[in-house]
Tab-separated table of C-alpha atoms in Angstrom:
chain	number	residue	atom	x	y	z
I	1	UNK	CA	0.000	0.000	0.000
I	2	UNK	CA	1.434	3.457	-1.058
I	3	UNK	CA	-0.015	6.307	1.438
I	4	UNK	CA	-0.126	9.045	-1.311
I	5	UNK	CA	-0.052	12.820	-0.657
I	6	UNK	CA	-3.563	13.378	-1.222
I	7	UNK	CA	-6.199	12.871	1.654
I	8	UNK	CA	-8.902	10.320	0.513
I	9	UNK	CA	-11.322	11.885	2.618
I	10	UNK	CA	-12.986	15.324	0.935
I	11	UNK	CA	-15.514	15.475	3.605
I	12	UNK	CA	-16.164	14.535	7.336
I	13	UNK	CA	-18.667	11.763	5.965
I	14	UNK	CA	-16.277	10.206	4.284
I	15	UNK	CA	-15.018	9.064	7.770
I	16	UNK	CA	-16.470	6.521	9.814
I	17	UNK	CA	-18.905	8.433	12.480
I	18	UNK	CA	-17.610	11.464	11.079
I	19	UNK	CA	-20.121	14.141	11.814
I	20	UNK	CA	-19.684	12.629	15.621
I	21	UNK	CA	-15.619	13.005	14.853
I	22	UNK	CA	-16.352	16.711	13.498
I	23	UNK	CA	-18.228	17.897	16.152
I	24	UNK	CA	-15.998	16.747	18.739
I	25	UNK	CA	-13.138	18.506	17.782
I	26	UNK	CA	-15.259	21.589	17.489
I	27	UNK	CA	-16.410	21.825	20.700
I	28	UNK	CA	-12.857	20.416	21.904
I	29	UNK	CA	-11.019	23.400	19.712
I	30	UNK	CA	-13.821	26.119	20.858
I	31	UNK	CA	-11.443	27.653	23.542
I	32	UNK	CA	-8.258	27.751	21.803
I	33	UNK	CA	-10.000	30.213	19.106
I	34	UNK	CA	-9.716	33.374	20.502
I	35	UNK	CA	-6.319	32.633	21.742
I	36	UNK	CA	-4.724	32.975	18.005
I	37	UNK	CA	-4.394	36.396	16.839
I	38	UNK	CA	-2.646	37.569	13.390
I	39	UNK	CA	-3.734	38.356	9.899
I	40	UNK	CA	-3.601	34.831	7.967
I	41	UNK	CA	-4.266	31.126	9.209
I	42	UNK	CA	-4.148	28.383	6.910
I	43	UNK	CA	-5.731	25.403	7.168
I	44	UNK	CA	-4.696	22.184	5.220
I	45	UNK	CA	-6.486	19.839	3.500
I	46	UNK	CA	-10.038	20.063	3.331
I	47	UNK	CA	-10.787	18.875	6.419
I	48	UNK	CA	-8.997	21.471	8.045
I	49	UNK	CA	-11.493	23.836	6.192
I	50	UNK	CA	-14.559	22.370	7.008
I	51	UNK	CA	-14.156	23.215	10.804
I	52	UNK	CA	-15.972	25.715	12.279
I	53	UNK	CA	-13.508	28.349	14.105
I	54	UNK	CA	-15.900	30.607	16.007
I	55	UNK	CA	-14.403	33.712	17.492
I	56	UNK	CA	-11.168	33.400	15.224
I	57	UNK	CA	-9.834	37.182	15.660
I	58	UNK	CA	-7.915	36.666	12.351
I	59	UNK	CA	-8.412	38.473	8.677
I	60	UNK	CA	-7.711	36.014	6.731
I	61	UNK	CA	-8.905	31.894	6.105
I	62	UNK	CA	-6.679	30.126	3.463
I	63	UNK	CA	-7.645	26.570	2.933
I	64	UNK	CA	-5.021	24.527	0.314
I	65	UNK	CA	-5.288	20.840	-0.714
I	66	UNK	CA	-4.046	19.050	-3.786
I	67	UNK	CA	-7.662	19.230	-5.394
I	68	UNK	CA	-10.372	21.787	-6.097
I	69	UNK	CA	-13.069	22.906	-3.558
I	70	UNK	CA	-10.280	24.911	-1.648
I	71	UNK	CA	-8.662	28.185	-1.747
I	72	UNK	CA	-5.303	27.379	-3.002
I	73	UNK	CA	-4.526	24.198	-4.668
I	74	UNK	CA	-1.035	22.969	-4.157
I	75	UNK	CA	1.013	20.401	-2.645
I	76	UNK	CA	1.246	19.553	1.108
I	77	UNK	CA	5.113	19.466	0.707
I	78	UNK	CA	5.958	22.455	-1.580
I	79	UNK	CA	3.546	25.252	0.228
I	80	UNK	CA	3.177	28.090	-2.582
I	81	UNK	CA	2.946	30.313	0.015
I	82	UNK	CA	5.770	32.693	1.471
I	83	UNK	CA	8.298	32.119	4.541
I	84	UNK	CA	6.957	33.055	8.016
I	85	UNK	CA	3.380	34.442	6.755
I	86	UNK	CA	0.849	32.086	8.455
I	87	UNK	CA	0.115	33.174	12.128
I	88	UNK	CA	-1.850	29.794	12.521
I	89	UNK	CA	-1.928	26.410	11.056
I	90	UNK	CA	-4.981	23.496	11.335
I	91	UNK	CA	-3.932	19.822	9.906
I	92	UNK	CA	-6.502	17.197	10.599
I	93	UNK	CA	-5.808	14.096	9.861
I	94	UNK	CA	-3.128	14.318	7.101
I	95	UNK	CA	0.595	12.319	8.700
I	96	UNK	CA	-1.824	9.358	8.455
I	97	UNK	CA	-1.879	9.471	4.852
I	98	UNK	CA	1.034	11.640	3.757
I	99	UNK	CA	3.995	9.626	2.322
I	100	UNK	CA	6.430	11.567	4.429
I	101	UNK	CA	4.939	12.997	7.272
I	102	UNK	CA	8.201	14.652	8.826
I	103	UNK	CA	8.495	16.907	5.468
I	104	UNK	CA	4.654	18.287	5.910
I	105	UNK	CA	5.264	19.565	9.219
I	106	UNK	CA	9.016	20.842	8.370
I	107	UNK	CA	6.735	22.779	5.139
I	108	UNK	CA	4.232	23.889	7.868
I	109	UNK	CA	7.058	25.042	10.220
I	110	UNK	CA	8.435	27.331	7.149
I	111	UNK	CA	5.640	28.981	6.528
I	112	UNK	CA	4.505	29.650	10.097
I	113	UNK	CA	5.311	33.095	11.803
I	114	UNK	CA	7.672	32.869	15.077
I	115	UNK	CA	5.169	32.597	17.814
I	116	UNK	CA	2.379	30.994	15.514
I	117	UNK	CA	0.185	28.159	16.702
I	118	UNK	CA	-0.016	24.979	14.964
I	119	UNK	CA	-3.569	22.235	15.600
I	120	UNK	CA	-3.142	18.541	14.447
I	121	UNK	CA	-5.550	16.109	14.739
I	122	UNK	CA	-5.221	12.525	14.520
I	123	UNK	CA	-6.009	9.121	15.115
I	124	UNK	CA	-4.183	7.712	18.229
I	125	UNK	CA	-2.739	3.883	17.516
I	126	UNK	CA	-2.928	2.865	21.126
I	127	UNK	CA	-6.833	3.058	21.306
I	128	UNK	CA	-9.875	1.435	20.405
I	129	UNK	CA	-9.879	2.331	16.729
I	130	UNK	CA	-6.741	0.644	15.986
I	131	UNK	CA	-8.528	-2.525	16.491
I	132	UNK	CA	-10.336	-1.981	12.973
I	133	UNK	CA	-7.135	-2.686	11.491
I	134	UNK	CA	-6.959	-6.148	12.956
I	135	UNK	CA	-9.625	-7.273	10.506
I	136	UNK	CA	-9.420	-7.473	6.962
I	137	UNK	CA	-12.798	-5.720	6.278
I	138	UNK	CA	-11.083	-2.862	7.129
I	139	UNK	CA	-8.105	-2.471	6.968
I	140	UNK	CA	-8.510	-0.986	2.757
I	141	UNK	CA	-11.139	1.422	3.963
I	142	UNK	CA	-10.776	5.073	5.585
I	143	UNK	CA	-9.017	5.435	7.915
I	144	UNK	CA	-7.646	2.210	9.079
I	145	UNK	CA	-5.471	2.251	5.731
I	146	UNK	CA	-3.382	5.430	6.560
I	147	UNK	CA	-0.347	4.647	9.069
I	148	UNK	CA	-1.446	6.024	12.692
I	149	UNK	CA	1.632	7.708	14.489
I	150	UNK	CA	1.646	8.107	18.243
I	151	UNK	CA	1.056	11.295	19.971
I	152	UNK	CA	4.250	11.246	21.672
I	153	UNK	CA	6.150	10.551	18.230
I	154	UNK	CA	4.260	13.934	16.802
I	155	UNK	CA	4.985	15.706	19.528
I	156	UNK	CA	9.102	14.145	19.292
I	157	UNK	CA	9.102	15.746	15.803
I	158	UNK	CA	7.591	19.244	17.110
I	159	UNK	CA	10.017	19.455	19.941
I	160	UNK	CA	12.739	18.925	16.722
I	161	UNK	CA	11.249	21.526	14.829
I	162	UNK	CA	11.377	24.187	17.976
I	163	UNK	CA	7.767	24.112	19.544
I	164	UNK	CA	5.980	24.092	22.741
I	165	UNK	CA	3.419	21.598	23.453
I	166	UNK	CA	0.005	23.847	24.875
I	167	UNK	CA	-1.867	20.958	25.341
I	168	UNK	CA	-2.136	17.120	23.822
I	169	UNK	CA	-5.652	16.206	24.436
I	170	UNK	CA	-8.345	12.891	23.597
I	171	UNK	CA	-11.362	12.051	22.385
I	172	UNK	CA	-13.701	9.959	21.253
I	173	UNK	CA	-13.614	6.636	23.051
I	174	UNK	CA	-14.581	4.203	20.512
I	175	UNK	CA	-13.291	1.590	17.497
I	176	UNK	CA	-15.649	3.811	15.308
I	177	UNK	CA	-16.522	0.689	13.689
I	178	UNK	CA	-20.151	0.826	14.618
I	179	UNK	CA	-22.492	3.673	15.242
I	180	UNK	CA	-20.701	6.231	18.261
I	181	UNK	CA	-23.075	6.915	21.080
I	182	UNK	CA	-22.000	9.958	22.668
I	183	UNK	CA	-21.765	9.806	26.409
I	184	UNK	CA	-22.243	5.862	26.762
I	185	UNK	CA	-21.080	4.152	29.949
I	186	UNK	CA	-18.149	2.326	28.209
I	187	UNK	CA	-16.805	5.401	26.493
I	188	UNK	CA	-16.879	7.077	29.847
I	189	UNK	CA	-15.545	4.449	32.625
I	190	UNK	CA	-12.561	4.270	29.188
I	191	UNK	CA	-12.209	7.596	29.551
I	192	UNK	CA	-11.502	7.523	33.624
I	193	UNK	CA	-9.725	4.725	33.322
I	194	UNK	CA	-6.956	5.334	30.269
I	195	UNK	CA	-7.632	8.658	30.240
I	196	UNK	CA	-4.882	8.802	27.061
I	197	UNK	CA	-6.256	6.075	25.145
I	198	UNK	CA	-9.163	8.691	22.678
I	199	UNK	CA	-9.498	7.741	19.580
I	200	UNK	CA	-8.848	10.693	18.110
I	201	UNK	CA	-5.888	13.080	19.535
I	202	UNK	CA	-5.888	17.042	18.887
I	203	UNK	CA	-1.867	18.466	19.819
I	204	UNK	CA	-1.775	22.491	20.100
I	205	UNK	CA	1.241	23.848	19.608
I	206	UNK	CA	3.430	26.818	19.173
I	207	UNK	CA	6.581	27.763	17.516
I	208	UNK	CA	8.936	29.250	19.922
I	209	UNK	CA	11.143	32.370	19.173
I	210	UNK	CA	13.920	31.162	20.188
I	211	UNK	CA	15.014	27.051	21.596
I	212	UNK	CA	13.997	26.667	25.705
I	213	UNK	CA	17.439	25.580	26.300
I	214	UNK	CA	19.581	28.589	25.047
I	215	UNK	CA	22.800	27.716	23.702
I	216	UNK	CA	25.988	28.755	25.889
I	217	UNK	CA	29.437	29.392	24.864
I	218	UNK	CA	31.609	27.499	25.867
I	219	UNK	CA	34.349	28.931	28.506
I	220	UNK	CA	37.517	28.841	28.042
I	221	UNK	CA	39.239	26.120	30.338
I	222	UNK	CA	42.179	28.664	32.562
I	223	UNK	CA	45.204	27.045	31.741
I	224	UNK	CA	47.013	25.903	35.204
I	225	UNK	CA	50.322	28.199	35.613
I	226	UNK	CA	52.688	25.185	35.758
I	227	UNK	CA	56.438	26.993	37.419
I	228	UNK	CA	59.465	24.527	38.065
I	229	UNK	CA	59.277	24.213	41.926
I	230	UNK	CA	62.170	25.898	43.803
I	231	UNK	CA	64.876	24.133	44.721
I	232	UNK	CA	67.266	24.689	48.264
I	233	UNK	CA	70.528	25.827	46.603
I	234	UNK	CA	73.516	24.163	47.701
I	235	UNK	CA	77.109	23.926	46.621
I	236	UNK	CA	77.943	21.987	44.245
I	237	UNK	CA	82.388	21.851	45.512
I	238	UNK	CA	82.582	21.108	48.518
I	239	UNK	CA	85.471	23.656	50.600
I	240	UNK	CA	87.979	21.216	52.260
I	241	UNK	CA	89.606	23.081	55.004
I	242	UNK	CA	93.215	22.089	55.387
């Protein structure tokens, strides 16, 4: 199977329980919204676009993909878009089906302002839903054929790239296999009990000015004043009286 760079999902239904998945995030991402202030945010892939962002204090919504039905149309790991001119970025579910992951958030990190915020969304691999891809049903169908990364692995590659981690957060406990039923008894005791096993994972982060850890010169080492040690004098004739 070759993950290719375009997401095979144009809309929420396209996923399984998607409208459930959609909504979750929304109310999820509500708070963060008036947080981000700037003039541009972009969101990629058309996922990304069909989220409602209530509150957003920014001018400008950009939404790019590979096909039509967005505002730009170009690829995930060439932006045609300008060094450090995004003051926000949204990426839902995209590393699960990009053929290199790594290079979509290193093209994300370009574009993004100093101080910017990046949202991804995506589906955690140590939950329920990775059981769908223990059967063979499902394991060609959306999204159980994309590759599912860990949270802590996305969050290994954002601490690379120079960003702070706001908040790494779950939802959603189910296999999405069947119907979700919001607020069921299983989802919930799930939720108390593996609190970081959601099906779905949203990671908020933001690129930092400048590393946490500045870099320090190095000292220079002092050099120990090594002297010859003094020595008693002494004759070296000796005077023989007569």
């Amino acid at each position: 199977m070759t993950i290719s760079n375009a997401h095979p999902a144009i809309c929420w239904q396209d996923l399984p329980n998607g409208i459930v998945i959609q909504e979750s995030i929304e109310e999820r991402l509500a708070p963060w919204w008036p947080k981000v202030f700037g003039y541009h945010m972009l969101s990629i892939g058309p996922l990304s676009q069909q989220i409602e962002k209530p509150q957003l204090p920014i001018g400008k919504e950009f939404s790019l993909a590979p096909k039509s039905l967005v505002s730009v149309v170009g690829d995930y790991h060439h932006l045609p878009i300008q060094s450090s001119s995004i003051d926000a970025i949204v990426s839902s579910f995209l590393l699960e089906f990009d053929s290199d992951p790594y290079q979509l958030l290193r093209e994300s990190d370009r574009v993004l302002i100093a101080g910017g915020y990046l949202f991804i969304i995506g589906f955690n691999p140590l939950s329920p839903v990775f059981t769908g891809k223990l059967f063979p049903a499902y394991q060609t169908k959306v999204p159980w054929c994309g590759h599912f990364f860990r949270p802590s692995r996305v969050k290994d590659w954002l601490g690379l790239l120079g960003y702070q981690v706001l908040a790494d957060e779950r939802l959603l406990y189910h296999h999405l296999m069947t119907e979700v039923h919001v607020g069921s008894i299983w989802q919930h005791a799930l939720e108390a009990w593996l609190p970081s096993s959601g099906s779905v994972y949203i990671i908020v982060a933001r690129k930092l000015e400048s590393p946490l850890t500045p870099i320090q010169e190095k000292q220079k080492v002092r050099q120990p004043n090594w002297a010859t040690a003094p020595t008693a004098g002494r004759n070296t004739h000796a005077k023989v009286d007569n």
